[in-house]
Short mmCIF file of C-alpha atoms and ligand atoms in Angstrom, two decimals:
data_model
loop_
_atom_site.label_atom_id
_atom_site.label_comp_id
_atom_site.label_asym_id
_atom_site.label_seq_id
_atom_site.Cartn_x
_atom_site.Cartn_y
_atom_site.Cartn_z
CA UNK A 1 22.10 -72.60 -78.48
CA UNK A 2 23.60 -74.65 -81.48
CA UNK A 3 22.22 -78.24 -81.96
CA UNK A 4 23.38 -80.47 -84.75
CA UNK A 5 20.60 -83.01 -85.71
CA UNK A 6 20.75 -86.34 -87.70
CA UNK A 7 18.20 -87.96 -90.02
CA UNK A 8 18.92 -91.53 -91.40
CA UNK A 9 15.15 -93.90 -90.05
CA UNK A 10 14.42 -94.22 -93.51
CA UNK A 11 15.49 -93.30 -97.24
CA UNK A 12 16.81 -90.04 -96.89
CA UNK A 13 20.40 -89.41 -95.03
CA UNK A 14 20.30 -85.53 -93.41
CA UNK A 15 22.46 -82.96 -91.27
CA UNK A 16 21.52 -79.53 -90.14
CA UNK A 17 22.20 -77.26 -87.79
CA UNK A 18 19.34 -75.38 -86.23
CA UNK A 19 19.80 -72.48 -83.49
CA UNK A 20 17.09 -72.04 -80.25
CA UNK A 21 16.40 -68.52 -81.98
CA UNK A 22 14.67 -70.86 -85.37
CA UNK A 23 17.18 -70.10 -87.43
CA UNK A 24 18.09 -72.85 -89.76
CA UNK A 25 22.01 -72.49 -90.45
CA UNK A 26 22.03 -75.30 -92.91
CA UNK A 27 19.67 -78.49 -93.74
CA UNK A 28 21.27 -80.96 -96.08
CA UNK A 29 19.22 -83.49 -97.60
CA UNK A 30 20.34 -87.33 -99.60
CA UNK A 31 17.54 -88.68 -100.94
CA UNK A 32 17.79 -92.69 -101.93
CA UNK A 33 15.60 -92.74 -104.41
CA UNK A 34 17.38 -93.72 -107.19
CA UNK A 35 19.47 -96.74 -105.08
CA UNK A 36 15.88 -97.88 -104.43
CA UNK A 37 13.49 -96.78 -107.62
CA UNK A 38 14.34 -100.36 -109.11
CA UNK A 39 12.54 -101.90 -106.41
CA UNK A 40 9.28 -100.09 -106.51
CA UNK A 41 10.28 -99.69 -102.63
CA UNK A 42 12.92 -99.33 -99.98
CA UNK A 43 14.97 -102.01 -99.74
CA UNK A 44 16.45 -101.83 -95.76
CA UNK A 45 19.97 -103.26 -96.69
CA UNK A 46 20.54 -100.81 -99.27
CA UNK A 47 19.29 -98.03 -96.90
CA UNK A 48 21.70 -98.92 -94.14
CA UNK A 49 24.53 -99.21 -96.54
CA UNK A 50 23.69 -95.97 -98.17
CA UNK A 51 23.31 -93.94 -95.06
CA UNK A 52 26.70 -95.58 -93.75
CA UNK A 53 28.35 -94.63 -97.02
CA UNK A 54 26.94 -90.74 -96.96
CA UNK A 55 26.70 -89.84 -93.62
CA UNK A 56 29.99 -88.47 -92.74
CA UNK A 57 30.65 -86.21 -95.81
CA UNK A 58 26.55 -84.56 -95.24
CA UNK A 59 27.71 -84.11 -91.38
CA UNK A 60 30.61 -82.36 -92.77
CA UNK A 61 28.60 -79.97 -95.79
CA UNK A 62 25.78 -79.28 -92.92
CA UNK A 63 28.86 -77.96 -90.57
CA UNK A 64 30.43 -76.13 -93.41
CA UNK A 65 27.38 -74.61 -95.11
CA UNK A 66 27.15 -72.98 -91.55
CA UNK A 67 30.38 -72.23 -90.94
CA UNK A 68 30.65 -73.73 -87.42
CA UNK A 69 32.70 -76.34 -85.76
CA UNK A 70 32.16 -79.21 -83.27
CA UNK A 71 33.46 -77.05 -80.48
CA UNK A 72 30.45 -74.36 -81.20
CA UNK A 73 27.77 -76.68 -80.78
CA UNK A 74 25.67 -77.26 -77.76
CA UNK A 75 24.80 -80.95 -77.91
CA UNK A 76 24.23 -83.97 -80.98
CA UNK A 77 21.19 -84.79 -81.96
CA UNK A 78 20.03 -87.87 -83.83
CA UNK A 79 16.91 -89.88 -84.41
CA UNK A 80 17.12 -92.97 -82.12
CA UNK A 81 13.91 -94.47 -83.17
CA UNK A 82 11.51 -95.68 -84.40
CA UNK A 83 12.34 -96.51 -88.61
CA UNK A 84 14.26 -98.28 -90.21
CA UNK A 85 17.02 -100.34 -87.57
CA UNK A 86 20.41 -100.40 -89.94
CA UNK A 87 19.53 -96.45 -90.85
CA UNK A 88 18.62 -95.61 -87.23
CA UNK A 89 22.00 -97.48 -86.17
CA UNK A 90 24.48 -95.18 -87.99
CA UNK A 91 22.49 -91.98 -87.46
CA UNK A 92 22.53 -92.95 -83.66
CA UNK A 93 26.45 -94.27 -84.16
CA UNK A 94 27.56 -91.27 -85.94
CA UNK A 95 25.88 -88.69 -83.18
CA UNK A 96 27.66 -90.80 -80.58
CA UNK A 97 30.80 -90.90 -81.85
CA UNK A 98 30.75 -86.75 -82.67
CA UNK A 99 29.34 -86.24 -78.79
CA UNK A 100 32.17 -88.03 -77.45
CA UNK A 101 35.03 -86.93 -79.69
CA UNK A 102 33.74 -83.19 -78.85
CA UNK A 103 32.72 -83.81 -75.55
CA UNK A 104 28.82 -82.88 -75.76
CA UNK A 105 25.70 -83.76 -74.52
CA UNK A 106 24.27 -86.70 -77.07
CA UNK A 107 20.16 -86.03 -77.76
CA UNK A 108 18.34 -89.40 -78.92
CA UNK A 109 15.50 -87.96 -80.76
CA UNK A 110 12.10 -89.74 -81.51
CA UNK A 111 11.25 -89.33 -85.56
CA UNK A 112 8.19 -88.87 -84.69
CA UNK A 113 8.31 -86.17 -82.11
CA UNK A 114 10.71 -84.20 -84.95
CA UNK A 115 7.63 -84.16 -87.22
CA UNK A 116 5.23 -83.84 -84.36
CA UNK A 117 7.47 -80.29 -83.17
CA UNK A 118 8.12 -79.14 -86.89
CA UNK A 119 5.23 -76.33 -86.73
CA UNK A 120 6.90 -74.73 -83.81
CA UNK A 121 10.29 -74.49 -85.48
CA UNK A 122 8.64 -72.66 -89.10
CA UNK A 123 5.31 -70.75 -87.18
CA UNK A 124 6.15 -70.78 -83.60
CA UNK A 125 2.99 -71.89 -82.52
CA UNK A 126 2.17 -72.43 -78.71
CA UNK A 127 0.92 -76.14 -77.14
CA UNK A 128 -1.61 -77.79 -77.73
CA UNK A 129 -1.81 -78.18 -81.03
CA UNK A 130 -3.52 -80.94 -83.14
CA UNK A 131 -1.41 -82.91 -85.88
CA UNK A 132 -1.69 -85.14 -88.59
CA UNK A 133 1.18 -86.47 -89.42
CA UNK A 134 0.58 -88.96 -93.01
CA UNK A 135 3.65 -90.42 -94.60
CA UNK A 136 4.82 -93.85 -96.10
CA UNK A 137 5.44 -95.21 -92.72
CA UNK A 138 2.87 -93.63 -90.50
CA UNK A 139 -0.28 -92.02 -90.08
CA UNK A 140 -1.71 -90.37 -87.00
CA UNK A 141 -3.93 -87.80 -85.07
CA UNK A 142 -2.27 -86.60 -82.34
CA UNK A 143 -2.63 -84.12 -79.37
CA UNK A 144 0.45 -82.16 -79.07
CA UNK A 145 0.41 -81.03 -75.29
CA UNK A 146 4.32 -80.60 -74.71
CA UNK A 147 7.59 -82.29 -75.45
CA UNK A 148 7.62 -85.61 -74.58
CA UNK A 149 3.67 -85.35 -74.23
CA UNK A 150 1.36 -86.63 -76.63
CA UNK A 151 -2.11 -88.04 -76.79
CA UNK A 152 -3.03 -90.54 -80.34
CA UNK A 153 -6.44 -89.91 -80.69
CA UNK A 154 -5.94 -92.15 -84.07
CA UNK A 155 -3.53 -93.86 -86.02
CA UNK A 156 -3.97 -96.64 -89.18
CA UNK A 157 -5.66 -100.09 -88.38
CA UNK A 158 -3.05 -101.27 -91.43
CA UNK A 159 -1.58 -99.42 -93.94
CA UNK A 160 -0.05 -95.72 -93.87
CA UNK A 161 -1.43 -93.13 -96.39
CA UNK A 162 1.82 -92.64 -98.23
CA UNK A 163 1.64 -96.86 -98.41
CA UNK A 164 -1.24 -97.07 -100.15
CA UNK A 165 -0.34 -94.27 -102.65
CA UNK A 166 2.90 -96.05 -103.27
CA UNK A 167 0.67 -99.51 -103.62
CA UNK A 168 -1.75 -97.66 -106.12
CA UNK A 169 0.57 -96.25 -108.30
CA UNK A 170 2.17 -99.42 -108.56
CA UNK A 171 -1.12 -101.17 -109.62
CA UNK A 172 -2.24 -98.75 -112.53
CA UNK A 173 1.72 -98.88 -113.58
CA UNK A 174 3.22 -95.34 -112.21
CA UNK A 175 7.15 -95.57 -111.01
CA UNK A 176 7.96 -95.18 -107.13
CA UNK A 177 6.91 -93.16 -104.85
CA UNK A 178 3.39 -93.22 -105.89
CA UNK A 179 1.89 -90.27 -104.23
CA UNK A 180 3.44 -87.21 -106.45
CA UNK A 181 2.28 -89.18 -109.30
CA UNK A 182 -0.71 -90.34 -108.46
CA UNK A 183 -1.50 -86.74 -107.70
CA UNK A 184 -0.54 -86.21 -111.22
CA UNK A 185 -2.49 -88.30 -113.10
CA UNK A 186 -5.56 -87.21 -110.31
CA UNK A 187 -5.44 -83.46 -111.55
CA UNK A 188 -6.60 -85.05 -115.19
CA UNK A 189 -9.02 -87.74 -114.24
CA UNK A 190 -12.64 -87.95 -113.11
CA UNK A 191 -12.61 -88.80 -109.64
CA UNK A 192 -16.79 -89.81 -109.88
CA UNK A 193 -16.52 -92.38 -113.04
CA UNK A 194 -15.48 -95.12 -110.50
CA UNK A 195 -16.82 -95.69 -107.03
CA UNK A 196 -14.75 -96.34 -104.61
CA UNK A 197 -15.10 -97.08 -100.60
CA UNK A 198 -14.31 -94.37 -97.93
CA UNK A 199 -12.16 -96.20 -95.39
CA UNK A 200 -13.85 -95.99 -91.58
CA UNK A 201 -16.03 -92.78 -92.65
CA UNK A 202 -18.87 -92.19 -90.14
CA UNK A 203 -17.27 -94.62 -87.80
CA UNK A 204 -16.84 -94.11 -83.95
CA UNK A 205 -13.51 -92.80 -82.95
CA UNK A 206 -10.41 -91.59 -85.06
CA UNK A 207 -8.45 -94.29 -86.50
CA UNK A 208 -7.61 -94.61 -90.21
CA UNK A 209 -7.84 -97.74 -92.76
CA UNK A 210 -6.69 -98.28 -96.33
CA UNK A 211 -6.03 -101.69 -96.80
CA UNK A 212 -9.61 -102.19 -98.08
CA UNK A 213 -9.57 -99.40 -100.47
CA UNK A 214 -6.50 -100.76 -101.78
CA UNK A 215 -7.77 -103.85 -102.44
CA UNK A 216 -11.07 -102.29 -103.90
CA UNK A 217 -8.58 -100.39 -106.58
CA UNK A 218 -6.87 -104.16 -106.76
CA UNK A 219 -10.16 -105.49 -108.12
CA UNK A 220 -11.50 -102.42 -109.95
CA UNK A 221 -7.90 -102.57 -111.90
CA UNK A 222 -8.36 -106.48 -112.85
CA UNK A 223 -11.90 -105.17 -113.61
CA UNK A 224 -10.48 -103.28 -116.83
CA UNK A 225 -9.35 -103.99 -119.95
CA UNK A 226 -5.68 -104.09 -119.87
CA UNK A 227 -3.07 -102.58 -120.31
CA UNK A 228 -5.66 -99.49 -118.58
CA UNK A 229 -5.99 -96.60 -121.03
CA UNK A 230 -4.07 -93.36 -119.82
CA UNK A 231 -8.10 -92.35 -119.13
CA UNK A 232 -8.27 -95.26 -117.30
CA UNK A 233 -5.27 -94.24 -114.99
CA UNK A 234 -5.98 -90.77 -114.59
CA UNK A 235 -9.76 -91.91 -113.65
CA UNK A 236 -8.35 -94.34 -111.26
CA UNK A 237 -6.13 -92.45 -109.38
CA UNK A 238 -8.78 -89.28 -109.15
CA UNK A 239 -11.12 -91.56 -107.33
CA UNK A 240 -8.54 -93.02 -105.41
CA UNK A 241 -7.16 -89.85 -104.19
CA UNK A 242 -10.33 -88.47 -103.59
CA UNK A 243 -11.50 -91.42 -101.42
CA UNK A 244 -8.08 -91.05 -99.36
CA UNK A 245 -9.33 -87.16 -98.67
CA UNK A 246 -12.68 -87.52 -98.20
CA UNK A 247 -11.46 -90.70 -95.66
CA UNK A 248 -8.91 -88.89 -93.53
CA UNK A 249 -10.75 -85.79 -93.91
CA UNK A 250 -13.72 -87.59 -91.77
CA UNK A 251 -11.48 -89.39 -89.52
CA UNK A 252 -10.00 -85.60 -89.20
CA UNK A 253 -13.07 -83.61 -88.70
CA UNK A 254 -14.13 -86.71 -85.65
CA UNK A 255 -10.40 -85.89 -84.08
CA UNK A 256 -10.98 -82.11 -84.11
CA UNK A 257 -14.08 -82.53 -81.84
CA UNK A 258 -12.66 -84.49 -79.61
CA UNK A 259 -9.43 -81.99 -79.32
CA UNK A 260 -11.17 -78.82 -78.90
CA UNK A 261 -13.56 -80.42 -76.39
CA UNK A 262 -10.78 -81.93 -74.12
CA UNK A 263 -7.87 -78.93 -75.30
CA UNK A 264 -10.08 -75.68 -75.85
CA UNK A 265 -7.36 -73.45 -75.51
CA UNK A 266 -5.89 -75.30 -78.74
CA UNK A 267 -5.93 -73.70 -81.75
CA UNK A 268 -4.10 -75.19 -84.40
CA UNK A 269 -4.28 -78.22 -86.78
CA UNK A 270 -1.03 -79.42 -88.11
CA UNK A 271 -0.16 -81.44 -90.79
CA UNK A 272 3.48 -83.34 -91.41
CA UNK A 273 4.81 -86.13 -93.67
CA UNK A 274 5.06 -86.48 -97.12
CA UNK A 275 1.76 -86.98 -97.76
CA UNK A 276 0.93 -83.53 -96.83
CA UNK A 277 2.20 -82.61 -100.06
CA UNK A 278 -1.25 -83.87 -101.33
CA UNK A 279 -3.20 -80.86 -102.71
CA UNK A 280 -6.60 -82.60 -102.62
CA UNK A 281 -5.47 -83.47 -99.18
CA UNK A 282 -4.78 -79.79 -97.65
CA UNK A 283 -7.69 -78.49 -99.28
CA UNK A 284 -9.71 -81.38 -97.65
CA UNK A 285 -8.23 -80.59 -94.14
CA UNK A 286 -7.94 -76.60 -94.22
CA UNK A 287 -11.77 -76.97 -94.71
CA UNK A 288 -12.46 -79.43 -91.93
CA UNK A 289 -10.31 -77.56 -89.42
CA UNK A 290 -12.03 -73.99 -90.68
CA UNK A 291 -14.96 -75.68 -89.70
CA UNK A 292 -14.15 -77.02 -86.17
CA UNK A 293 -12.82 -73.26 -85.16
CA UNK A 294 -9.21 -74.44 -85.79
CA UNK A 295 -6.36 -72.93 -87.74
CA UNK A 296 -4.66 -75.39 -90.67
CA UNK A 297 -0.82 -74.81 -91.02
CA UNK A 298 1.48 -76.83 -92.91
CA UNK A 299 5.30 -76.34 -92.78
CA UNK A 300 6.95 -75.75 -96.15
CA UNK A 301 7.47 -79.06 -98.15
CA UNK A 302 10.94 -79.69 -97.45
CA UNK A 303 10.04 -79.38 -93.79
CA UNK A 304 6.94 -81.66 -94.49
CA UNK A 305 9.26 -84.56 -95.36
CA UNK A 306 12.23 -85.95 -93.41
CA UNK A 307 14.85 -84.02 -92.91
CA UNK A 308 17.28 -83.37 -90.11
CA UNK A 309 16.30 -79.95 -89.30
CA UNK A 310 13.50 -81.40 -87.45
CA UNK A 311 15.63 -83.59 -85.76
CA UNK A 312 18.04 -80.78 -84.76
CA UNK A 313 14.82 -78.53 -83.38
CA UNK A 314 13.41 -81.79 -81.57
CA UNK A 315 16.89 -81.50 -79.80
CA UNK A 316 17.04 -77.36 -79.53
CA UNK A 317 13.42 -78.53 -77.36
CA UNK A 318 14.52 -81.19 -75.42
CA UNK A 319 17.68 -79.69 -74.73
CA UNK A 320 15.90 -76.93 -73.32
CA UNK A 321 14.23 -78.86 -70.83
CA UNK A 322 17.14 -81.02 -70.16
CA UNK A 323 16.32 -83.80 -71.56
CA UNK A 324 19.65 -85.56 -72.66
CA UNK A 325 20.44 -88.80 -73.28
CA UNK A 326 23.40 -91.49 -71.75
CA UNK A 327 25.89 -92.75 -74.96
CA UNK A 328 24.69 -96.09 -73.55
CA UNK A 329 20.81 -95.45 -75.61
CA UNK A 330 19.99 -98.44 -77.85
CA UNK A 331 18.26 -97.74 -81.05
CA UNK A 332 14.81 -98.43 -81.07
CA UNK A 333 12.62 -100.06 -84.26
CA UNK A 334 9.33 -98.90 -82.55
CA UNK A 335 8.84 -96.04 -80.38
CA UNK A 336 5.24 -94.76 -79.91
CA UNK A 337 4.98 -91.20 -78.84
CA UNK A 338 1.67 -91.97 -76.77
CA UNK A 339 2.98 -94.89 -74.86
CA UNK A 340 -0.89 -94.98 -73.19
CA UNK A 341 -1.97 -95.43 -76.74
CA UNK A 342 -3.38 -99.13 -77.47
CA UNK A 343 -1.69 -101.19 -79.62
CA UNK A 344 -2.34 -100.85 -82.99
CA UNK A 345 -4.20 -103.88 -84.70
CA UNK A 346 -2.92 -104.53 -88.39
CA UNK A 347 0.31 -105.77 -89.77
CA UNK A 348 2.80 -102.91 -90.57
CA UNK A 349 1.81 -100.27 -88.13
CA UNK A 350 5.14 -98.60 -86.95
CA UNK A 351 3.91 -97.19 -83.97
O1 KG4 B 401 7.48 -88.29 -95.02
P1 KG4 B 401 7.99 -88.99 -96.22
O2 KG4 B 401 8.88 -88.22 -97.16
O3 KG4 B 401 8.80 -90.27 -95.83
C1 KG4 B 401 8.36 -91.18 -94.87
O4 KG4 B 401 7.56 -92.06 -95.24
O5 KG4 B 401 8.77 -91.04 -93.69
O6 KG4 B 401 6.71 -89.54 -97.00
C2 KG4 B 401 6.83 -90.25 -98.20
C3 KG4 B 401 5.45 -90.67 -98.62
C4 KG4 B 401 5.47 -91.61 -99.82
O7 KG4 B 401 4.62 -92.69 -99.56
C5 KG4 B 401 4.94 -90.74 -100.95
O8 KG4 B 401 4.26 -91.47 -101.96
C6 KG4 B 401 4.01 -89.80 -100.22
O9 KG4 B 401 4.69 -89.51 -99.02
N1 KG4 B 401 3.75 -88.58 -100.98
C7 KG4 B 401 2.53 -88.21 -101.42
C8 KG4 B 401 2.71 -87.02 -102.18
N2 KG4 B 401 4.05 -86.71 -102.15
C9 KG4 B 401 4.65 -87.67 -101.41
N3 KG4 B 401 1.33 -88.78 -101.28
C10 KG4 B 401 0.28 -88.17 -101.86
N4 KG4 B 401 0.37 -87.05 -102.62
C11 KG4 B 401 1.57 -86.45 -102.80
N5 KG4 B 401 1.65 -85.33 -103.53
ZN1 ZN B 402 9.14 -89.27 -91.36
#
C-alpha cells in the first residue's frame, strides 16, 4: 500500500510518500522560516500564500524522489485540520484535486493524530501508548488506545510549550523560534541564580500552564539592568528552561499514574512536536517514565516536527481500517482528538 500524505496546518509545506511496510520513499520538507523570521512569528497570510505558491512543485519532488506516479498510489492523504485555515485549505485542495484527477480514495487526516501515530511508523510500537506531544501550537498528554481513539488526560490551560519558548526568547532578545536558542543560551547559564515558578506542579490532575511563568520571566527581565548582560541571558533562559522541565515533567510523572493504572498493558511514553527537541526536556521525561515502569521513545527529529510523512502514515492507518473520507470534507480550524475531552479554559488553546 502506497499513500501520499500532505502537510501545510502551519509553517512548513510537506509531501511524502510512505508504504504500509514503514518504508519512507521520500519526505520533503519547506520550512517558512525565513518569509516569517521578520515577524518574530507566523504571520497566517503569508503562510497560506506560501504553501499555495510551493505546494505543487514539493508534491511533484516527493513523487519523483520515489519514483512513483499517481496511478501507483493507493489513496491521498492530507491534513484536514486543525492549524492554520488558509494552510489547511490548500493542503486539503491540493489532495482533492490529485484524488479526483487519479481517481483515488481522498484521506482527511487530523495533525494531531499524525503526531499522535508517529512512534508506530519509526518503532512499531503496539496500542496503548502514552504521548506527549509539546509544540508551538499544542501541548498534551494523551492515551493512545487506537486510531481514531484517544483519551487527553491533559492539555495547556493557555499557552503551548513551544509558545512560551518563542515568547521568552523574544523577551531576553533571541531571533524566532525561541526554543533551539533558548536551549542554547540554557547549556551556558545557571539555571539556580534566578527563581522562577513551576507552572501547576503538585497540582491535582494533568493539565499544563505557562502563561504565569512567562509573565514571571516578563517581570524578572524589567527587573534587570538593561540591555541584560549575555550572563544575564544565558542565566535567564537556564532557569526558564529548567522550570518548563521540571513543570511538564510533574504534570508527566501525574499522567503516567493515571495511564498505567487505567492501561496496564501500556508500555510506552511518547514524545512528539518540536519541543521534543529539548534536551533538558527528554532527559526530564526518560527519567519520569523510567520511574513509572514505562519505556521513553522519541522519533528522530525530523519526525518530531511536522512533516508529511506523518501525515502519509496517519493515512497508511486509517486506510487500513477503511477509514476514507467524501471530497465533500470541509477543513477544520479545531479538531480535538478526544472529543469527550472538556473544553480547554485559556485563550489560544488549539484543541
Ligand atoms: O512541532 P513544531 O515544529 O511546529 C508546530 O508548532 O507545530 O514545533 C515548533 C516549536 C517552536 O515553538 C520552537 O520554539 C519549539 O518547537 N522548539 C523547541 C526546541 N526546538 C524547537 N523548544 C525547546 N527546545 C528546543 N530545542
Ligand atoms: Zn505539529
Amino acid at each position: 500500500m502506497l499513500i501520499l500524505g500532505i502537510e501545510t496546518s502551519c509553517d512548513e509545506t510537506a509531501a511524502a510518500l510512505v508504504r504500509d511496510d514503514r518504508t519512507i520513499l521520500s519526505d520533503v520538507v519547506l520550512s517558512q522560516l525565513e518569509e516569517h523570521r521578520p515577524y518574530g512569528g507566523i504571520v497566517p497570510e503569508i503562510a497560506a500564500r506560501a504553501h499555495l505558491e510551493h505546494v505543487d512543485r514539493l508534491v511533484g519532488e516527493a513523487m519523483a524522489q520515489a519514483g512513483v506516479s499517481f496511478a501507483d498510489l493507493d489513496a491521498v492523504a492530507c491534513t484536514g485540520g486543525p492549524g492554520l485555515i488558509g494552510g489547511v485549505m490548500v493542503g486539503v485542495m491540493t489532495a482533492k484535486a490529485i484524488a479526483l484527477a487519479a481517481n483515488k480514495p481522498f484521506l482527511a487526516v487530523n495533525h494531531l493524530e499524525g503526531h499522535a501515530l508517529t512512534a508506530r511508523l519509526t518503532h512499531d510500537i503496539p496500542f496503548p501508548y502514552l504521548l506527549l506531544l509539546a509544540s508551538g501550537g499544542h501541548c498534551q498528554l494523551l492515551a493512545v488506545l487506537g486510531v481514531g481513539q484517544y483519551r487527553r488526560l491533559g492539555t495547556t490551560i493557555d499557552d503551548a510549550a513551544g509558545e512560551a519558548f518563542d515568547k521568552v526568547a523574544k523577551m531576553v532578545g533571541l531571533g524566532y523560534p525561541g526554543g533551539p536558542q533558548v536551549q542554547a543560551w540554557a547549556n551556558k547559564g545557571d539555571p539556580t541564580r534566578f527563581a522562577l515558578p513551576r507552572p501547576m506542579k503538585g497540582k491535582p490532575g494533568c493539565d499544563f500552564s505557562f502563561s504565569g511563568l512567562k509573565n514571571a520571566v516578563r517581570l524578572l527581565v524589567e527587573s534587570r539592568p538593561a540591555p541584560l548582560s549575555e550572563q544575564d541571558v544565558a542565566d535567564i533562559c537556564a532557569a526558564f528552561q529548567t522550570a518548563v522541565a521540571e513543570s511538564v515533567a510533574d504534570r508527566t510523572k501525574r499522567a503516567i499514574a493515571l495511564f498505567t493504572e487505567t492501561w496496564p498493558e501500556g508500555k510506552h511514553l511518547v514524545v512528539a512536536g518540536g519541543v521534543a527537541a529539548n534536551t533538558a526536556l527528554r532527559a526530564a521525561l526518560e527519567k519520569a517514565g523510567a520511574a513509572g515502569g514505562l519505556t521513553f521513545l522519541a522519533p528522530p527529529l525530523n519526525l518530531c516536527t511536522d512533516n508529511a510523512a506523518m501525515i502519509a502514515w496517519a493515512g497508511v492507518e486509517r486506510f487500513r481500517l477503511g477509514l476514507v473520507d467524501g471530497l465533500d470534507f470541509a477543513p477544520r480550524p479545531r479538531w480535538p482528538l478526544d472529543p469527550t475531552a472538556p473544553k480547554a479554559r485559556g485563550a489560544g488553546v488549539k484543541a
